PDB file of C-alpha atoms in Angstrom:
ATOM      1  CA  ALA A 991      -2.450  -0.309  -7.413  1.00  0.00           C
ATOM      2  CA  ASN A 992      -3.379  -3.941  -6.922  1.00  0.00           C
ATOM      3  CA  PHE A 993      -0.799  -6.675  -6.771  1.00  0.00           C
ATOM      4  CA  SER A 994      -1.276  -9.736  -8.964  1.00  0.00           C
ATOM      5  CA  GLU A 995      -2.601 -12.981  -7.524  1.00  0.00           C
ATOM      6  CA  GLN A 996       0.908 -14.447  -7.866  1.00  0.00           C
ATOM      7  CA  VAL A 997       2.409 -11.650  -5.748  1.00  0.00           C
ATOM      8  CA  VAL A 998      -0.387 -11.903  -3.160  1.00  0.00           C
ATOM      9  CA  GLU A 999       0.283 -15.643  -2.792  1.00  0.00           C
ATOM     10  CA  SER A1000       3.973 -14.899  -2.153  1.00  0.00           C
ATOM     11  CA  PHE A1001       3.197 -12.659   0.862  1.00  0.00           C
ATOM     12  CA  PRO A1002       3.963 -14.304   4.225  1.00  0.00           C
ATOM     13  CA  SER A1003       0.950 -16.457   5.120  1.00  0.00           C
ATOM     14  CA  ASP A1004       1.046 -15.321   8.760  1.00  0.00           C
ATOM     15  CA  ILE A1005       0.715 -11.590   8.006  1.00  0.00           C
ATOM     16  CA  SER A1006      -2.476 -10.258   9.573  1.00  0.00           C
ATOM     17  CA  THR A1007      -5.205  -8.896   7.361  1.00  0.00           C
ATOM     18  CA  GLY A1008      -5.884  -5.214   7.813  1.00  0.00           C
ATOM     19  CA  ILE A1009      -4.737  -1.751   6.881  1.00  0.00           C
ATOM     20  CA  TYR A1010      -1.047  -0.818   6.918  1.00  0.00           C
ATOM     21  CA  TYR A1011       1.014   2.239   6.023  1.00  0.00           C
ATOM     22  CA  GLY A1012       4.407   2.669   4.448  1.00  0.00           C
ATOM     23  CA  TRP A1013       6.326   3.842   1.409  1.00  0.00           C
ATOM     24  CA  ALA A1014       5.804   3.023  -2.269  1.00  0.00           C
ATOM     25  CA  CYS A1015       7.768   3.628  -5.443  1.00  0.00           C
ATOM     26  CA  VAL A1016       6.735   3.007  -9.047  1.00  0.00           C
ATOM     27  CA  GLY A1017       9.679   1.982 -11.232  1.00  0.00           C
ATOM     28  CA  ASN A1018      12.623   4.229 -10.412  1.00  0.00           C
ATOM     29  CA  GLY A1019      10.330   7.161  -9.652  1.00  0.00           C
ATOM     30  CA  ASP A1020       9.861   9.145  -6.488  1.00  0.00           C
ATOM     31  CA  VAL A1021       8.957   7.472  -3.194  1.00  0.00           C
ATOM     32  CA  HIS A1022       5.498   8.338  -1.855  1.00  0.00           C
ATOM     33  CA  LYS A1023       3.441   7.659   1.252  1.00  0.00           C
ATOM     34  CA  MET A1024       0.991   4.791   0.900  1.00  0.00           C
ATOM     35  CA  VAL A1025      -1.781   2.879   2.619  1.00  0.00           C
ATOM     36  CA  LEU A1026      -2.027  -0.858   2.030  1.00  0.00           C
ATOM     37  CA  SER A1027      -5.012  -3.149   2.454  1.00  0.00           C
ATOM     38  CA  ILE A1028      -4.357  -6.858   2.922  1.00  0.00           C
ATOM     39  CA  GLY A1029      -7.381  -9.089   3.087  1.00  0.00           C
ATOM     40  CA  TRP A1030     -10.714 -10.134   1.712  1.00  0.00           C
ATOM     41  CA  ASN A1031     -12.435  -6.740   1.393  1.00  0.00           C
ATOM     42  CA  PRO A1032     -15.674  -7.936   3.019  1.00  0.00           C
ATOM     43  CA  PHE A1033     -17.650  -4.950   1.700  1.00  0.00           C
ATOM     44  CA  TYR A1034     -17.048  -6.248  -1.837  1.00  0.00           C
ATOM     45  CA  LYS A1035     -17.378  -9.920  -0.786  1.00  0.00           C
ATOM     46  CA  ASN A1036     -14.078 -10.932  -2.387  1.00  0.00           C
ATOM     47  CA  ILE A1037     -13.450 -14.657  -2.558  1.00  0.00           C
ATOM     48  CA  LYS A1038      -9.683 -14.237  -2.967  1.00  0.00           C
ATOM     49  CA  LYS A1039      -7.292 -12.425  -0.698  1.00  0.00           C
ATOM     50  CA  SER A1040      -6.012  -9.191  -2.198  1.00  0.00           C
ATOM     51  CA  VAL A1041      -3.253  -6.689  -1.529  1.00  0.00           C
ATOM     52  CA  GLU A1042      -4.211  -3.190  -2.650  1.00  0.00           C
ATOM     53  CA  THR A1043      -1.879  -0.219  -2.473  1.00  0.00           C
ATOM     54  CA  HIS A1044      -3.192   3.337  -2.336  1.00  0.00           C
ATOM     55  CA  ILE A1045      -0.282   5.624  -3.151  1.00  0.00           C
ATOM     56  CA  ILE A1046      -0.862   9.058  -1.632  1.00  0.00           C
ATOM     57  CA  HIS A1047       0.076  10.955  -4.780  1.00  0.00           C
ATOM     58  CA  THR A1048      -1.624  11.974  -8.007  1.00  0.00           C
ATOM     59  CA  PHE A1049       0.068  10.456 -11.050  1.00  0.00           C
ATOM     60  CA  ARG A1050      -0.248  12.045 -14.488  1.00  0.00           C
ATOM     61  CA  ASP A1051      -0.231   8.699 -16.305  1.00  0.00           C
ATOM     62  CA  ASP A1052      -1.203   5.088 -15.664  1.00  0.00           C
ATOM     63  CA  PHE A1053       1.615   2.831 -14.536  1.00  0.00           C
ATOM     64  CA  TYR A1054       0.330  -0.593 -15.552  1.00  0.00           C
ATOM     65  CA  GLY A1055       3.192  -3.048 -16.004  1.00  0.00           C
ATOM     66  CA  GLU A1056       5.633  -1.010 -13.906  1.00  0.00           C
ATOM     67  CA  ILE A1057       7.432  -2.449 -10.888  1.00  0.00           C
ATOM     68  CA  LEU A1058       5.768  -1.363  -7.647  1.00  0.00           C
ATOM     69  CA  SER A1059       8.122  -1.490  -4.660  1.00  0.00           C
ATOM     70  CA  ILE A1060       6.664  -1.100  -1.174  1.00  0.00           C
ATOM     71  CA  VAL A1061       7.929  -1.063   2.387  1.00  0.00           C
ATOM     72  CA  ILE A1062       5.326  -1.723   5.060  1.00  0.00           C
ATOM     73  CA  ILE A1063       6.136   0.342   8.152  1.00  0.00           C
ATOM     74  CA  GLY A1064       3.161  -0.040  10.476  1.00  0.00           C
ATOM     75  CA  TYR A1065      -0.352  -1.277  11.147  1.00  0.00           C
ATOM     76  CA  ILE A1066      -3.401   0.992  11.331  1.00  0.00           C
ATOM     77  CA  ARG A1067      -6.381  -1.283  11.969  1.00  0.00           C
ATOM     78  CA  SER A1068      -7.959  -4.654  11.326  1.00  0.00           C
ATOM     79  CA  GLU A1069     -10.062  -5.390   8.279  1.00  0.00           C
ATOM     80  CA  LYS A1070     -13.790  -4.869   8.758  1.00  0.00           C
ATOM     81  CA  ASN A1071     -17.039  -4.680   6.852  1.00  0.00           C
ATOM     82  CA  PHE A1072     -18.985  -1.456   6.366  1.00  0.00           C
ATOM     83  CA  SER A1073     -22.701  -0.758   6.259  1.00  0.00           C
ATOM     84  CA  SER A1074     -22.384   1.591   3.284  1.00  0.00           C
ATOM     85  CA  LEU A1075     -19.987   2.788   0.609  1.00  0.00           C
ATOM     86  CA  GLU A1076     -19.915   6.174   2.357  1.00  0.00           C
ATOM     87  CA  ALA A1077     -18.741   4.543   5.596  1.00  0.00           C
ATOM     88  CA  LEU A1078     -16.022   2.671   3.674  1.00  0.00           C
ATOM     89  CA  ILE A1079     -14.851   5.877   1.962  1.00  0.00           C
ATOM     90  CA  SER A1080     -14.811   7.715   5.299  1.00  0.00           C
ATOM     91  CA  ALA A1081     -12.672   4.967   6.885  1.00  0.00           C
ATOM     92  CA  ILE A1082     -10.258   5.048   3.932  1.00  0.00           C
ATOM     93  CA  GLN A1083      -9.896   8.819   4.327  1.00  0.00           C
ATOM     94  CA  GLU A1084      -9.157   8.383   8.051  1.00  0.00           C
ATOM     95  CA  ASP A1085      -6.596   5.667   7.219  1.00  0.00           C
ATOM     96  CA  ILE A1086      -4.873   8.017   4.762  1.00  0.00           C
ATOM     97  CA  GLU A1087      -4.688  10.796   7.361  1.00  0.00           C
ATOM     98  CA  GLU A1088      -3.266   8.378   9.961  1.00  0.00           C
ATOM     99  CA  ALA A1089      -0.675   7.140   7.447  1.00  0.00           C
ATOM    100  CA  LYS A1090       0.384  10.727   6.685  1.00  0.00           C
ATOM    101  CA  ARG A1091       0.790  11.476  10.401  1.00  0.00           C
ATOM    102  CA  GLN A1092       2.804   8.320  11.076  1.00  0.00           C
ATOM    103  CA  LEU A1093       5.041   8.657   8.022  1.00  0.00           C
ATOM    104  CA  ASP A1094       5.969  12.226   8.978  1.00  0.00           C
ATOM    105  CA  LEU A1095       7.643  10.890  12.151  1.00  0.00           C
ATOM    106  CA  PRO A1096      11.459  11.101  11.830  1.00  0.00           C
ATOM    107  CA  GLU A1097      11.977   7.360  12.346  1.00  0.00           C
ATOM    108  CA  HIS A1098       9.607   6.592   9.449  1.00  0.00           C
ATOM    109  CA  LEU A1099      10.606   9.487   7.218  1.00  0.00           C
ATOM    110  CA  LYS A1100      14.215   8.294   7.031  1.00  0.00           C
ATOM    111  CA  LEU A1101      13.083   5.023   5.390  1.00  0.00           C
ATOM    112  CA  LYS A1102      11.800   6.985   2.382  1.00  0.00           C
ATOM    113  CA  ASP A1103      15.400   7.313   1.175  1.00  0.00           C
ATOM    114  CA  ASP A1104      16.336   3.650   1.619  1.00  0.00           C
ATOM    115  CA  LYS A1105      18.429   2.208  -1.220  1.00  0.00           C
ATOM    116  CA  PHE A1106      15.780  -0.534  -1.597  1.00  0.00           C
ATOM    117  CA  PHE A1107      13.774   1.898  -3.731  1.00  0.00           C
ATOM    118  CA  HIS A1108      16.538   2.639  -6.207  1.00  0.00           C
ATOM    119  CA  LEU A1109      17.084  -0.141  -8.721  1.00  0.00           C
ATOM    120  CA  PRO A1110      20.454  -0.123 -10.501  1.00  0.00           C
ATOM    121  CA  GLU A1111      20.154   1.075 -14.111  1.00  0.00           C
ATOM    122  CA  GLY A1112      19.133  -1.701 -16.441  1.00  0.00           C
ATOM    123  CA  LYS A1113      18.154  -4.051 -13.613  1.00  0.00           C
ATOM    124  CA  THR A1114      14.702  -5.469 -13.059  1.00  0.00           C
ATOM    125  CA  VAL A1115      13.250  -7.391 -10.169  1.00  0.00           C
ATOM    126  CA  THR A1116      11.707 -10.790 -10.863  1.00  0.00           C
ATOM    127  CA  HIS A1117       9.647 -13.005  -8.600  1.00  0.00           C
TER     128      HIS A1117
END
């Protein structure tokens, strides 16, 4: 799930690029583990900074247009380039496993139930 350019520009300018882990919720759905990439994605030679969320869950349907709420809990590693797509995929898989391990810790697990993720009925969040 990629955030729009407008949302990316609203992120704090001093946040370091790299790979993070945390919790994500689509709409008023369940809260899932996630890995977040903030940066330029050098492998793909992006010219604009992006914020890409990989929710560690298989969804039955697309969720385009839904509100994506995230809480960033921790930092995994800095952004880097890769010599091949296979190396990139391998690193992503390692990042996912690290995120799962970290988010299973009691101090991180308790944040999954934070009221931040539960919008009041009929309410929407605007930028």
